Structure formats: structure tokens, C-alpha cells
XYZ file of C-alpha atoms in Angstrom:
699
model
C 16.669 -61.939 81.264
C 18.855 -59.789 78.979
C 21.538 -57.596 80.452
C 21.083 -53.865 80.077
C 23.799 -52.353 77.862
C 26.451 -50.534 79.840
C 25.823 -46.833 80.203
C 22.046 -47.100 79.665
C 19.236 -47.737 82.079
C 15.996 -49.446 81.246
C 13.132 -46.947 81.281
C 10.957 -46.937 84.348
C 7.736 -48.151 82.781
C 4.351 -47.249 84.270
C 3.858 -49.332 87.402
C 1.063 -51.905 87.204
C -0.136 -50.857 90.657
C 1.083 -50.159 94.170
C 0.656 -53.788 95.269
C 2.488 -55.270 92.295
C 4.910 -58.024 93.172
C 8.576 -57.460 92.495
C 11.293 -59.697 91.083
C 14.947 -58.888 91.630
C 17.776 -60.322 89.572
C 20.688 -60.726 91.965
C 23.234 -61.294 89.194
C 23.951 -63.302 86.077
C 26.417 -65.883 87.463
C 25.152 -69.412 86.830
C 26.536 -72.948 87.079
C 24.501 -74.196 84.086
C 24.923 -73.199 80.441
C 21.374 -73.406 79.125
C 21.392 -72.937 75.374
C 18.657 -70.258 75.442
C 19.896 -68.162 78.366
C 21.937 -64.977 78.475
C 23.187 -65.644 82.008
C 24.941 -68.882 81.148
C 26.515 -67.192 78.147
C 27.758 -64.247 80.209
C 29.145 -66.613 82.843
C 31.000 -68.611 80.190
C 32.441 -65.349 78.846
C 33.605 -64.259 82.293
C 31.255 -61.254 82.239
C 28.824 -62.298 85.002
C 30.352 -60.281 87.803
C 29.083 -60.547 91.392
C 26.871 -57.698 92.542
C 26.973 -56.180 96.028
C 23.993 -56.672 98.314
C 23.300 -52.951 98.711
C 21.328 -52.373 95.488
C 19.153 -55.439 96.081
C 18.367 -54.315 99.641
C 17.478 -50.850 98.370
C 15.205 -52.324 95.688
C 13.427 -54.361 98.356
C 12.832 -51.285 100.474
C 11.479 -49.397 97.475
C 9.113 -52.267 96.603
C 7.908 -52.572 100.182
C 7.184 -48.854 100.257
C 4.982 -49.340 97.186
C 3.021 -52.010 99.024
C 4.556 -55.117 97.456
C 4.337 -58.222 99.656
C 5.699 -60.859 97.269
C 9.248 -60.959 95.963
C 10.962 -63.339 93.563
C 14.732 -63.680 93.516
C 16.163 -64.452 90.077
C 19.545 -65.122 88.521
C 21.555 -66.425 86.815
C 21.421 -68.804 89.718
C 20.339 -66.898 92.867
C 21.874 -69.445 95.224
C 25.329 -68.528 93.863
C 24.896 -64.873 94.802
C 26.389 -63.665 98.079
C 23.511 -61.205 98.359
C 20.804 -63.912 98.544
C 20.821 -64.554 102.303
C 20.980 -60.849 103.241
C 18.194 -60.162 100.731
C 15.983 -62.900 102.198
C 16.510 -61.564 105.709
C 15.774 -58.007 104.580
C 12.616 -59.072 102.734
C 11.254 -60.796 105.836
C 12.110 -57.815 108.030
C 10.285 -55.494 105.588
C 7.107 -57.532 105.886
C 7.126 -59.557 102.678
C 4.808 -62.529 103.126
C 5.868 -64.594 100.116
C 9.413 -65.230 98.843
C 9.968 -67.182 95.621
C 13.453 -68.583 95.068
C 14.348 -69.569 91.527
C 16.982 -72.288 91.412
C 18.532 -74.844 89.118
C 18.909 -77.153 92.116
C 22.673 -77.471 92.102
C 23.278 -75.978 95.559
C 20.030 -77.307 97.032
C 21.466 -80.775 96.423
C 23.297 -80.080 99.722
C 20.853 -80.535 102.586
C 22.929 -78.218 104.757
C 22.426 -75.318 102.370
C 18.669 -75.863 102.330
C 18.588 -75.879 106.117
C 20.595 -72.657 106.284
C 17.895 -70.808 104.353
C 15.008 -72.428 106.203
C 16.626 -71.688 109.570
C 17.045 -68.048 108.557
C 13.302 -67.907 107.954
C 12.422 -69.859 111.095
C 14.421 -67.431 113.236
C 12.051 -64.728 111.994
C 8.926 -66.932 112.201
C 8.697 -66.940 108.393
C 7.382 -69.935 106.450
C 6.315 -68.356 103.146
C 8.987 -69.806 100.851
C 8.271 -71.153 97.380
C 11.050 -72.962 95.542
C 10.825 -72.662 91.767
C 13.034 -75.235 90.067
C 14.245 -74.781 86.507
C 13.657 -78.258 85.092
C 14.748 -77.926 81.491
C 13.434 -81.215 80.174
C 10.904 -83.906 80.943
C 13.681 -86.441 81.450
C 17.309 -86.538 82.500
C 18.796 -86.683 79.011
C 16.843 -83.654 77.773
C 17.572 -81.564 80.859
C 21.308 -82.221 80.736
C 21.349 -81.585 76.981
C 19.737 -78.160 77.446
C 21.901 -77.146 80.422
C 25.056 -78.563 78.823
C 26.046 -79.748 82.295
C 26.077 -83.559 82.659
C 24.788 -84.551 86.079
C 22.777 -81.363 86.598
C 19.495 -83.293 86.528
C 20.554 -85.643 89.323
C 21.652 -82.714 91.494
C 18.308 -81.016 90.828
C 16.436 -84.173 91.842
C 18.403 -84.337 95.085
C 17.401 -80.756 95.860
C 13.750 -81.516 95.149
C 13.868 -84.422 97.595
C 15.505 -82.389 100.373
C 12.869 -79.677 100.089
C 9.934 -82.053 99.724
C 11.083 -83.886 102.857
C 11.025 -80.553 104.681
C 7.468 -79.768 103.601
C 8.367 -76.937 101.241
C 6.156 -75.732 98.374
C 7.720 -76.781 95.049
C 6.960 -75.312 91.640
C 8.814 -75.639 88.356
C 9.449 -73.802 85.131
C 11.198 -74.440 81.840
C 11.951 -72.709 78.576
C 10.928 -75.162 75.865
C 13.331 -75.369 72.959
C 14.496 -77.676 70.189
C 16.401 -79.882 72.620
C 13.525 -80.392 75.038
C 10.090 -80.244 73.417
C 9.923 -83.949 72.558
C 10.309 -84.738 76.271
C 7.240 -82.726 77.312
C 5.079 -85.741 78.293
C 7.753 -86.717 80.837
C 6.927 -83.689 83.001
C 3.876 -85.574 84.259
C 6.126 -88.172 85.905
C 8.376 -85.520 87.444
C 5.434 -83.613 88.887
C 3.916 -86.730 90.403
C 7.175 -88.137 91.776
C 8.393 -84.951 93.441
C 5.145 -83.368 94.578
C 5.431 -80.289 92.359
C 2.396 -78.029 92.835
C 2.596 -75.893 89.698
C 4.360 -76.027 86.314
C 5.034 -73.162 83.907
C 6.436 -73.924 80.444
C 7.536 -70.954 78.383
C 8.937 -70.420 74.890
C 12.406 -69.185 73.927
C 12.457 -65.410 73.894
C 15.175 -64.174 71.513
C 15.884 -61.049 73.568
C 16.642 -63.189 76.620
C 19.066 -65.453 74.792
C 22.093 -63.171 74.829
C 24.318 -62.375 71.885
C 23.344 -65.107 69.446
C 23.575 -65.360 65.692
C 20.414 -65.946 63.699
C 21.630 -69.473 63.040
C 21.898 -70.138 66.779
C 18.476 -68.671 67.493
C 16.845 -70.596 64.679
C 18.410 -73.808 65.972
C 16.868 -73.357 69.431
C 13.387 -72.181 68.308
C 11.268 -75.048 66.929
C 8.025 -74.352 65.119
C 5.073 -74.067 67.462
C 3.111 -76.457 65.271
C 5.878 -79.049 65.719
C 5.652 -78.681 69.489
C 1.866 -78.859 69.638
C 1.512 -82.696 69.481
C 3.887 -83.051 72.439
C 2.099 -80.352 74.435
C -1.214 -82.090 73.744
C 0.157 -85.461 74.822
C 1.487 -83.940 78.041
C -1.729 -82.055 78.850
C -3.843 -85.131 78.141
C -1.699 -87.091 80.598
C -2.058 -84.375 83.242
C -5.842 -84.504 82.822
C -5.883 -88.280 83.247
C -3.260 -88.683 85.964
C -3.267 -85.436 87.957
C -6.800 -84.256 87.292
C -7.998 -81.313 85.216
C -7.395 -78.848 88.061
C -3.624 -79.305 88.206
C -1.995 -75.874 87.907
C -0.109 -75.877 84.607
C 0.278 -73.018 82.195
C 1.916 -72.761 78.809
C 3.449 -69.355 78.246
C 3.639 -67.411 74.984
C 2.279 -70.146 72.747
C -0.137 -68.479 70.288
C -3.682 -69.514 71.158
C -4.465 -70.529 67.578
C -1.867 -73.320 67.760
C -3.916 -75.156 70.418
C -7.241 -73.311 70.748
C -8.794 -76.256 72.558
C -6.222 -75.700 75.338
C -6.747 -71.959 75.706
C -7.388 -72.359 79.430
C -3.797 -73.505 79.924
C -2.179 -70.812 77.710
C -1.093 -67.558 79.333
C 0.634 -64.542 77.804
C 0.762 -62.294 80.867
C 0.721 -62.883 84.605
C 0.468 -61.142 87.941
C 1.375 -57.454 87.849
C 5.133 -57.533 88.328
C 7.923 -55.000 88.514
C 11.358 -56.268 87.504
C 14.698 -55.012 88.784
C 17.359 -56.388 86.447
C 21.105 -56.823 86.635
C 22.530 -53.835 84.772
C 26.286 -54.121 84.383
C 27.590 -53.803 87.943
C 24.348 -52.291 89.224
C 20.609 -52.960 89.267
C 18.148 -51.213 86.985
C 15.212 -49.106 88.047
C 11.995 -51.170 88.274
C 10.105 -51.743 85.051
C 6.897 -53.469 84.034
C 7.775 -57.105 83.359
C 4.951 -57.942 80.988
C 5.025 -54.683 79.053
C 8.663 -55.474 78.329
C 7.871 -59.056 77.352
C 5.341 -57.806 74.805
C 7.831 -55.410 73.241
C 9.440 -57.835 70.776
C 6.195 -59.376 69.561
C 3.735 -58.469 66.862
C 0.434 -59.646 65.410
C 0.286 -60.650 61.740
C -2.569 -58.760 60.048
C -4.861 -61.785 59.913
C -4.887 -61.956 63.726
C -7.511 -59.211 63.739
C -10.086 -61.870 62.867
C -9.191 -64.199 65.753
C -11.387 -64.466 68.805
C -8.273 -64.762 70.984
C -6.794 -61.474 69.726
C -7.610 -59.528 72.950
C -5.776 -62.131 75.071
C -2.885 -62.953 72.743
C 0.324 -60.919 72.657
C 1.261 -62.260 69.220
C 4.464 -63.928 68.092
C 8.100 -63.060 68.482
C 9.451 -61.037 65.585
C 12.459 -63.320 65.230
C 10.203 -66.370 65.136
C 8.383 -64.914 62.144
C 11.711 -64.194 60.455
C 12.690 -67.849 60.777
C 9.403 -69.672 60.281
C 6.944 -67.220 58.712
C 3.353 -66.903 59.882
C 1.442 -69.383 57.729
C 0.818 -71.735 60.674
C -1.203 -69.100 62.533
C -4.797 -69.437 61.381
C -7.273 -67.148 63.190
C -9.848 -68.910 65.324
C -13.352 -67.818 64.227
C -15.386 -65.714 66.534
C -14.765 -62.107 65.491
C -15.190 -60.428 62.119
C -12.460 -57.840 62.323
C -10.521 -58.549 59.175
C -9.654 -60.986 56.407
C -8.708 -64.579 56.988
C -5.107 -65.590 57.436
C -3.092 -66.674 54.404
C -2.701 -70.395 54.021
C 0.595 -72.096 53.390
C 1.241 -73.042 49.782
C 2.792 -76.129 48.313
C 6.557 -75.908 48.104
C 8.225 -74.777 44.940
C 10.377 -77.846 44.483
C 13.100 -78.991 42.137
C 12.679 -81.921 39.829
C 14.022 -83.473 36.651
C 11.412 -82.179 34.221
C 9.033 -79.347 33.542
C 11.461 -76.581 32.496
C 14.249 -76.193 30.028
C 16.265 -73.917 32.277
C 19.009 -76.462 32.770
C 19.274 -79.897 34.307
C 16.839 -80.666 37.121
C 15.226 -77.232 36.681
C 12.462 -76.214 39.078
C 8.838 -76.653 38.167
C 5.475 -76.466 39.828
C 4.207 -79.932 40.487
C 0.526 -79.253 41.041
C -1.518 -76.981 38.841
C -1.033 -73.362 37.813
C 0.529 -71.249 40.505
C -1.545 -68.247 39.392
C -4.670 -69.808 40.816
C -3.060 -71.588 43.792
C -2.519 -70.237 47.268
C 0.430 -67.809 47.435
C 3.611 -68.699 49.322
C 3.705 -67.819 53.013
C 4.797 -64.255 53.728
C 8.219 -63.733 55.284
C 9.064 -61.034 57.842
C 12.231 -59.116 58.526
C 13.149 -56.861 61.452
C 14.707 -53.466 60.777
C 17.899 -53.162 62.853
C 17.720 -51.084 66.027
C 13.933 -51.000 65.948
C 10.843 -52.965 66.840
C 9.603 -52.771 63.248
C 8.868 -56.283 61.997
C 7.987 -55.795 58.319
C 6.672 -58.209 55.733
C 9.192 -58.822 52.955
C 6.851 -56.973 50.584
C 5.159 -53.675 51.375
C 2.354 -52.164 49.337
C 3.317 -48.912 47.616
C 0.267 -46.643 47.638
C 1.189 -43.977 45.070
C -0.740 -45.733 42.301
C -3.808 -45.999 44.556
C -4.021 -42.224 44.743
C -4.985 -42.052 41.073
C -2.343 -39.598 39.895
C 0.778 -40.062 37.780
C 0.288 -43.718 36.880
C -2.439 -43.886 34.253
C -6.189 -43.915 34.894
C -7.415 -43.557 38.456
C -8.175 -47.085 39.768
C -10.870 -45.612 41.994
C -11.744 -45.917 45.661
C -13.215 -49.430 45.425
C -10.207 -50.886 43.608
C -7.869 -49.234 46.102
C -9.778 -50.779 49.019
C -9.806 -54.209 47.373
C -6.055 -54.021 46.713
C -5.319 -53.110 50.328
C -7.551 -55.948 51.556
C -5.762 -58.413 49.271
C -2.388 -57.225 50.573
C -3.445 -57.839 54.173
C -4.765 -61.277 53.277
C -1.338 -62.101 51.847
C 0.325 -61.163 55.145
C 1.578 -57.728 54.065
C 1.724 -55.595 57.186
C 3.195 -52.293 55.991
C 2.168 -49.634 53.509
C 4.331 -46.984 51.862
C 2.729 -43.610 51.260
C 3.552 -39.880 51.208
C 1.738 -36.514 51.288
C 2.932 -35.904 47.733
C 1.027 -38.894 46.344
C -2.013 -37.340 44.658
C -1.810 -34.442 47.136
C -2.767 -36.650 50.071
C -5.507 -38.664 48.348
C -3.411 -41.832 48.584
C -3.219 -41.309 52.376
C -6.956 -40.828 52.652
C -7.819 -43.886 50.579
C -5.358 -45.990 52.523
C -6.815 -44.882 55.868
C -10.366 -45.638 54.739
C -9.360 -49.035 53.336
C -7.566 -50.049 56.528
C -10.196 -48.782 58.933
C -9.439 -49.648 62.554
C -6.715 -52.060 61.415
C -4.445 -49.099 60.668
C -3.474 -49.034 64.353
C -2.121 -52.619 64.190
C -0.194 -52.221 60.920
C 2.849 -50.170 59.910
C 2.269 -47.094 57.787
C 5.524 -45.674 56.453
C 5.100 -42.112 55.262
C 7.355 -39.200 54.372
C 7.925 -35.504 54.964
C 9.468 -32.516 53.232
C 8.301 -32.775 49.622
C 5.716 -30.227 48.542
C 4.541 -28.628 45.315
C 4.932 -24.988 44.376
C 2.351 -22.935 42.479
C 3.509 -24.394 39.154
C 3.046 -27.964 40.361
C 6.771 -28.653 40.599
C 7.796 -30.676 43.677
C 10.703 -29.609 45.835
C 12.071 -30.556 49.251
C 11.771 -28.055 52.090
C 13.061 -29.560 55.318
C 12.716 -26.549 57.571
C 11.589 -27.542 61.069
C 8.314 -25.641 60.663
C 7.477 -27.519 57.464
C 8.375 -30.866 59.022
C 6.047 -30.214 61.963
C 3.256 -29.149 59.609
C 3.737 -32.228 57.414
C 3.644 -34.564 60.401
C 0.481 -33.010 61.836
C -1.222 -33.141 58.430
C -0.219 -36.783 57.906
C -1.562 -37.762 61.316
C -4.905 -36.162 60.446
C -5.174 -37.740 56.978
C -4.161 -41.192 58.188
C -6.251 -41.071 61.365
C -3.303 -41.960 63.586
C -1.997 -40.745 66.924
C 1.575 -41.697 66.070
C 3.390 -42.443 62.792
C 5.215 -45.811 62.945
C 7.908 -44.826 60.417
C 8.566 -41.333 59.075
C 11.196 -40.760 56.379
C 12.585 -37.619 54.769
C 11.328 -37.869 51.185
C 14.505 -36.558 49.577
C 17.389 -34.215 50.521
C 16.635 -30.566 51.187
C 16.602 -28.110 48.269
C 15.874 -24.983 50.297
C 19.010 -24.581 52.399
C 18.011 -25.999 55.790
C 21.039 -27.730 57.378
C 20.588 -31.482 57.671
C 21.308 -31.386 61.404
C 18.438 -28.940 61.977
C 16.032 -31.193 60.087
C 17.109 -34.298 61.949
C 16.878 -32.562 65.314
C 13.336 -31.449 64.481
C 12.367 -35.044 63.723
C 14.000 -36.238 66.931
C 11.909 -33.690 68.849
C 8.734 -34.921 67.134
C 9.675 -38.465 68.098
C 10.265 -37.423 71.718
C 6.844 -35.727 71.676
C 5.229 -39.035 70.700
C 4.255 -38.013 67.163
C 6.338 -40.731 65.519
C 8.178 -43.898 66.528
C 11.026 -44.236 64.052
C 12.895 -42.001 61.602
C 14.435 -42.843 58.243
C 15.628 -41.348 54.979
C 14.710 -41.724 51.305
C 16.759 -41.059 48.185
C 20.021 -40.146 49.933
C 23.365 -40.771 48.237
C 26.392 -42.111 50.174
C 27.641 -38.656 51.161
C 24.217 -37.614 52.425
C 23.684 -40.833 54.308
C 27.128 -40.577 55.882
C 26.351 -37.069 57.118
C 22.980 -38.162 58.505
C 24.459 -41.117 60.355
C 27.173 -38.899 61.817
C 24.437 -36.710 63.359
C 23.175 -39.708 65.272
C 19.469 -39.547 66.135
C 18.854 -43.289 65.745
C 17.876 -43.650 62.080
C 16.418 -47.076 61.284
C 15.867 -47.043 57.512
C 16.964 -45.927 54.088
C 14.444 -46.134 51.267
C 16.234 -46.243 47.942
C 15.559 -47.296 44.329
C 16.858 -50.734 43.403
C 16.059 -53.239 40.679
C 17.693 -55.477 38.113
C 18.255 -52.394 35.956
C 18.804 -49.685 38.580
C 21.810 -50.461 40.735
C 23.095 -47.228 42.330
C 22.622 -48.861 45.737
C 25.588 -51.130 44.996
C 27.976 -48.188 44.634
C 28.633 -46.967 48.165
C 25.296 -47.307 49.938
C 25.426 -51.064 50.402
C 28.816 -50.915 52.097
C 27.418 -48.367 54.548
C 24.348 -50.359 55.595
C 26.168 -53.689 55.926
C 28.744 -54.513 58.564
C 30.666 -57.624 59.544
C 29.838 -59.800 62.542
C 32.321 -61.478 64.897
C 32.436 -64.599 62.726
C 32.767 -62.694 59.461
C 29.075 -62.883 58.625
C 27.329 -59.837 57.112
C 25.351 -57.808 59.645
C 22.645 -55.330 58.659
C 23.343 -51.972 60.298
C 20.450 -50.023 58.764
C 17.190 -51.265 57.303
C 16.879 -50.818 53.533
C 13.487 -50.472 51.859
C 13.929 -50.947 48.122
C 11.491 -49.158 45.835
C 11.014 -48.927 42.065
C 11.702 -52.652 42.134
C 9.790 -53.262 38.877
C 11.361 -50.341 37.020
C 7.992 -48.534 36.908
C 6.340 -51.629 35.499
C 8.851 -52.328 32.759
C 9.868 -55.610 34.443
C 6.272 -56.677 35.064
C 5.846 -58.053 31.542
C 2.858 -55.902 30.621
C 4.327 -54.001 27.676
C 4.493 -55.067 24.036
C 7.438 -55.208 21.664
C 7.208 -51.507 20.827
C 7.761 -48.664 23.305
C 4.474 -47.862 25.038
C 2.798 -44.477 24.784
C 1.668 -42.648 27.910
C -0.317 -39.444 28.392
C 1.676 -36.405 29.466
C 0.390 -36.665 33.042
C 1.941 -40.132 33.418
C 5.412 -40.151 34.981
C 6.571 -42.778 32.489
C 5.954 -40.424 29.570
C 9.124 -38.565 30.559
C 11.210 -41.615 31.566
C 14.024 -42.304 29.032
C 13.913 -46.026 29.862
C 10.619 -46.253 27.989
C 12.191 -44.759 24.835
C 14.984 -45.804 22.526
C 17.803 -46.604 22.793
C 17.183 -47.893 26.339
C 13.876 -49.550 25.515
C 15.186 -52.353 23.288
C 17.944 -53.352 25.703
C 15.690 -53.401 28.741
C 12.822 -55.032 26.915
C 15.016 -58.049 26.161
C 15.323 -58.608 29.912
C 11.567 -58.194 30.287
C 11.045 -60.860 27.615
C 13.436 -63.233 29.377
C 11.513 -62.743 32.640
C 8.226 -63.406 30.862
C 9.565 -66.592 29.288
C 10.832 -67.993 32.572
C 7.715 -66.844 34.415
C 5.499 -68.675 31.948
C 7.392 -71.908 32.515
C 7.246 -71.460 36.275
C 3.577 -70.419 36.093
C 4.232 -67.213 38.026
C 4.107 -63.533 37.123
C 7.224 -61.814 35.711
C 6.925 -59.242 38.512
C 7.463 -62.032 41.056
C 10.841 -62.852 39.516
C 11.937 -59.209 39.530
C 10.897 -58.783 43.167
C 12.479 -62.037 44.295
C 15.766 -60.957 42.741
C 15.696 -57.744 44.794
C 14.891 -59.566 48.036
C 17.813 -61.952 47.456
C 20.397 -59.163 47.262
C 22.742 -58.404 50.186
C 21.739 -55.348 52.170
C 18.082 -55.306 51.147
C 15.653 -55.702 54.022
C 12.263 -55.422 52.317
C 10.808 -54.261 49.000
C 8.011 -51.893 48.029
C 5.729 -52.952 45.194
C 3.023 -50.800 43.657
C -0.253 -52.418 42.627
C -3.527 -51.188 41.146
C -5.556 -54.339 41.731
C -5.766 -57.456 43.908
C -4.505 -59.548 40.989
C -1.317 -57.489 40.742
C -0.445 -57.744 44.423
C -1.215 -61.464 44.463
C 1.076 -61.972 41.497
C 3.824 -60.015 43.209
C 3.538 -62.176 46.342
C 4.611 -65.215 44.319
C 8.135 -63.812 44.779
C 8.288 -65.425 48.229
C 8.303 -68.874 46.654
C 11.201 -68.076 44.315
C 13.891 -66.892 46.715
C 15.726 -70.206 46.920
C 15.320 -71.324 43.288
C 19.026 -71.200 42.459
C 18.706 -72.801 39.019
C 16.250 -70.105 37.964
C 18.658 -67.370 38.970
C 21.530 -69.111 37.265
C 19.500 -69.207 34.038
C 18.469 -65.543 34.298
C 21.821 -64.103 35.332
C 23.225 -63.591 31.796
C 20.125 -61.591 30.832
C 20.406 -59.498 33.994
C 24.106 -58.859 33.391
C 23.450 -57.535 29.889
C 21.195 -54.848 31.347
C 23.492 -53.946 34.208
C 23.996 -50.150 34.149
């Protein structure tokens, strides 16, 4: 369970019901150092301070007044807390009929300690104890490896024996991780030998792991599909040796990984209020399972899965590390397109390209007709927004400013193709075709719009002459938000960004405060900026309302982001690693199509209504210089059997400070070609070959 940052209290979430059980964390101190656990980390850092008994006793009284009759005492290690015995006595006196004691078994290895607790209950005629042992592996070696405490397994076993001999109810739990999942079948032997009545096996939750680097988290979070054979072997053994009615549940494993074992998979539990250790105090009670759902999401394809109503999705960090290609919806509902399938790897070999020695090539057929690479996902800092690496830009779908109108049907097909590829966010704005892009997007998404991220904008509007300007007065911001909600058919906007800095004199602070008020009113979830220079961004960050994003132009040939903005959105971690402070959404990644390889050797001609007709990059002298880069991209793309746009997008996604990239598309073919970028991110020889051409065009 994560500590609550000092100076902030967890919100009191809506109570599941007056009879909800309560769990109280008595403190973080622990005598194990489990690799996945915040409490062991805090103890090792000397930050797990003892808590007085008073707050725990008060929390018990509050829970009893609500009607709760079951309490669970958590740690850290509860048996290390001086408040445990007073809390047990108080719970019994308040009329609690069931008390669950979590323990790692270290202190219960002493029979005298066990008897002290049981005698306390017996003196009050109480026998409703349940002892929940944290057994972090199916065998001794795995358990000790996870806890990083040699001998901890043997002490745990001694505690199990003492309690079994005294007729106590024994249950067990574990957090399955890279160090333990191969030992899963061994839990059958432990259950049988020690008379364990129930077993709960959960997955690593990144938020509960403490302050860990991405490398540390990735190392402890194995792929679910790698775990599945060991879970199946364990469950098959339980069926054979303990009977099919043995009480075992597998927590937070997506149902589609083992649909045949859906009866043993659980994502929620009994209605529970949690009171957590909060610095030197305890938090107010909050809804345990609402909190546990808060760092998860559903990839778009999940809409088609028959388990969607029961499944809470996957952890955002898991998707960052492993992608979502392994999650194939289980048929049964027709709510959306099928999940994207994993593609063959883009590998390196000794032939196939003349881009240098051992240049990469595609080993099996043309990539343009093969399955696209698996989508990757990235979390915007300080938010719950888990975005696909590519987002679909919807300006072109509105049918204004970018050549002929693609039409409603093409727009819907393009959106559907994006979802099938794993794209889960869509960039739009009221200015795009005067709201028509919004309307087409909403119709194309249908009910799925509530499960996806729509990023829209405010402030830009046209005057009588058709010229766009930015008016960020609070009244205009409110009007824009209300109009966007109506056009998009939403109750709340997931991400709202100021389209560009104000041109009508409203102070930035007044605009930001108005957006903060709209967020507090539930009209939007997150706030960001677009098209701000370093000075503007610095001023916005100084007026801190919790901005989560900056949308800014960036491509091989447009590099203003590198001059001041990048240094502001990137920080340095404790080990010198770069840390993203603010999410960056790169747009104009294809230089308005110039890097997509569609244009001929001569400068193209556009009608006056097309934005590119007035863009100097499509005229001499810029055209010839930039077109050479476009030719180089086309040449390499042909050899790799990908689209030139994929190379341009992959370059953007590889750059420090960039979180995700917007790509415009008029057709399913264009968005599918763009998605090939995900298979090019690690092709170092390709980038080495292209770098001289990119450098020539550097502004």
C-alpha cells in the first residue's frame, strides 16, 4: 500500500455501504524487504516510523459506527506495531466479529507471541481470528528471494505450525512477480501441508511498489502470458489434489489471458474501506477497490470482450513495458473491433539492405500487408492518462483546410482503423472545420467515446472575416467547454488544452484559474497547453494548477522544441536519469505531409483554401532542401518495406522529452502505414544511415 505524500490526505471516496468491512494499516515498518513492496523500502530507508495507537482506535470506532463487523489489520508487518494488541482489544470490545491479521510469520514463529494474542481474545470470549500469511513463493528459495531475507520462509513455516496446532483459520496471499511466478505449482504442497483454507495470488501493482525506477518496475513485472502456463499448472494440480471447490483466486490477471479459468480470476472483492498510513497519521477511509482501479485502463479492443464488464483492465505501467498485443478479446459481445495482433519482429540480419553492415530487413513478406507492430503506451506525468504512442489527429477528417473533404464514411473508417491498431486517443478542436471534425469523431466512436481519450482545445475562434484568433477570457472558455461537451457527446473532457496564447489581453492567470474551476466542477479531467514558447510555459507552470501536457510542433525539420522547451519538460532523477516532468504531445510530425513521401520532384500546387498553399516550405528555396530528405526517407522506406511516414514518426517518438505523437490521416491505409513506426524505434542502423540527411535539413 503506497504512503500518502506528506501534507496531503487521500480523498474520502464514496463508501461502498454502511456494512463495508474496514482494513487499517497500522504502519509501514516491516522485517522483510519484498522487492515489490513500499513498506520494505520505507523501512530500509529509515522512513517507516511507528504510529501511535490513538488513530487506529479512532478509525475502529468510526468503522463500527458505520456498521462494519470485520476488520483487517495491515502493515508493513502488523505484528511489529505496538498498536496491534490495543487495536485487537478495541475491535473486540466494539463488537467486531471477524479480525484478519496479515503477517509475514516472523513473530508468529514464537509460540509465546501467538498465545499472547489468542489469550487476549479468549479473555473476551472471542474466537473469530483469521491469520493471513504472506507466502511470497511456492517454495523456500522463491520466498526468500522475493523477501530478500534468508530464513524468512522457515520462520513463516514455524508460525503456520503453531497456529494450525491451535486450531486457527489460516489463509495466504502473495504478490506474484518475476522472482516467484515459476514456483506457482508449489503452492499446492504448501496449502496441503499446512491446512491453508484459502489462497489469493495478486499481481504487482506499480503504485504499491514505492519509489522505483522504470527499470526496477519492469524487472519485477513479468508478462502475464509468461505467467499463464505456471498458473494453469498450479490450478490443474489444485483441481486434482484439493478438489475443484478449493478457495483460490487470482487477482488482477486479465480474463483474456486465461479465459477458461475465469471462475478463479477476481478484480474486485468485498466492499472495503481502507485507512492507510499517512506520514505520522492515518488517512480518512477510502474505497479500496475504487482506488485499485485508478491506475488501470482498457485498451480499445477490450470493448469487444465478453469479460469487459467484470475486468478492470491492465495497469498503465504494464502497458508501457509490455504493450497490449497479448490481450485478445474473448468473443461474446460485438461492441467494437478486434484487438490488434502482434507482428513479427523487425530484426537485424546480414543482408536485405544496403544501409551499412548487418542492416535491418524484413524477413517475411512485405510489411505493408502484414500485421502492424504492437501499439505502445505512455503515461503523462502527474495524471492517469495512459496514451497510445500515436494519436489520431482529426483536423483532416473535418474536410476543411487539407484538400478535398474525405467524407463521413472515410472519416468513420479511419477512426475504426485507428482503434483496431490500439490507438486510444484523438486530437481535435472546435476550430477544425467549425466543429465538424468533433461531430464526425463522436459519430465514428459511438459509445466507445466514453472509454477513449479525446483531447480537445479551447480559446481559438474565427472573426467575421474568417481569421482565427485566441480569446481566453473566462466567459469564452466556459462557452467553448460547454459547446465541446455537446458536440462530442461527453459529460467530461479527458484532456483540455489552450489552443494557443491569448491575443485579446486576458491575463494568463485568469484563464488558468477559469480552467481549474471547470475541472473542479467536473467538466474536464486534465488541463494542458498548446503552442506555448518557453517564456509562456514558464509563466503557466509558475501559476500552478496542475498542468499535465504541452502540445507543440516537432519533426525532423521543425525543431523549436529543442531550444528551451525540452529543458523545461525534462528533469533529472536521483541516479542521473532523465525524468519527464510534463507530458509532450508532438504535432505536425510529418511536416504537413512533406515527409510522407507523397509529393513529386516539383513543388506541389494546392488550392487557396488549403493551408499548404501558404506554407513557404512547399515553395523554393525551402522545397528542394526538404525534398531531398523526403527522398532519402522514401528510399529507406522502400528497402524496409514500410511507409516513409513511419520513419518520420518513429524519429519523433525516439527523441528525448517527447511522450506521444499526433498523426493526421484521411484513410485507413494512411493510419496503418503510420503505425509501422512502432516497429522502427530500436532500428539503430537505420537511424545511423538517415542521420546525415536529417542533419542537412536541421533548421
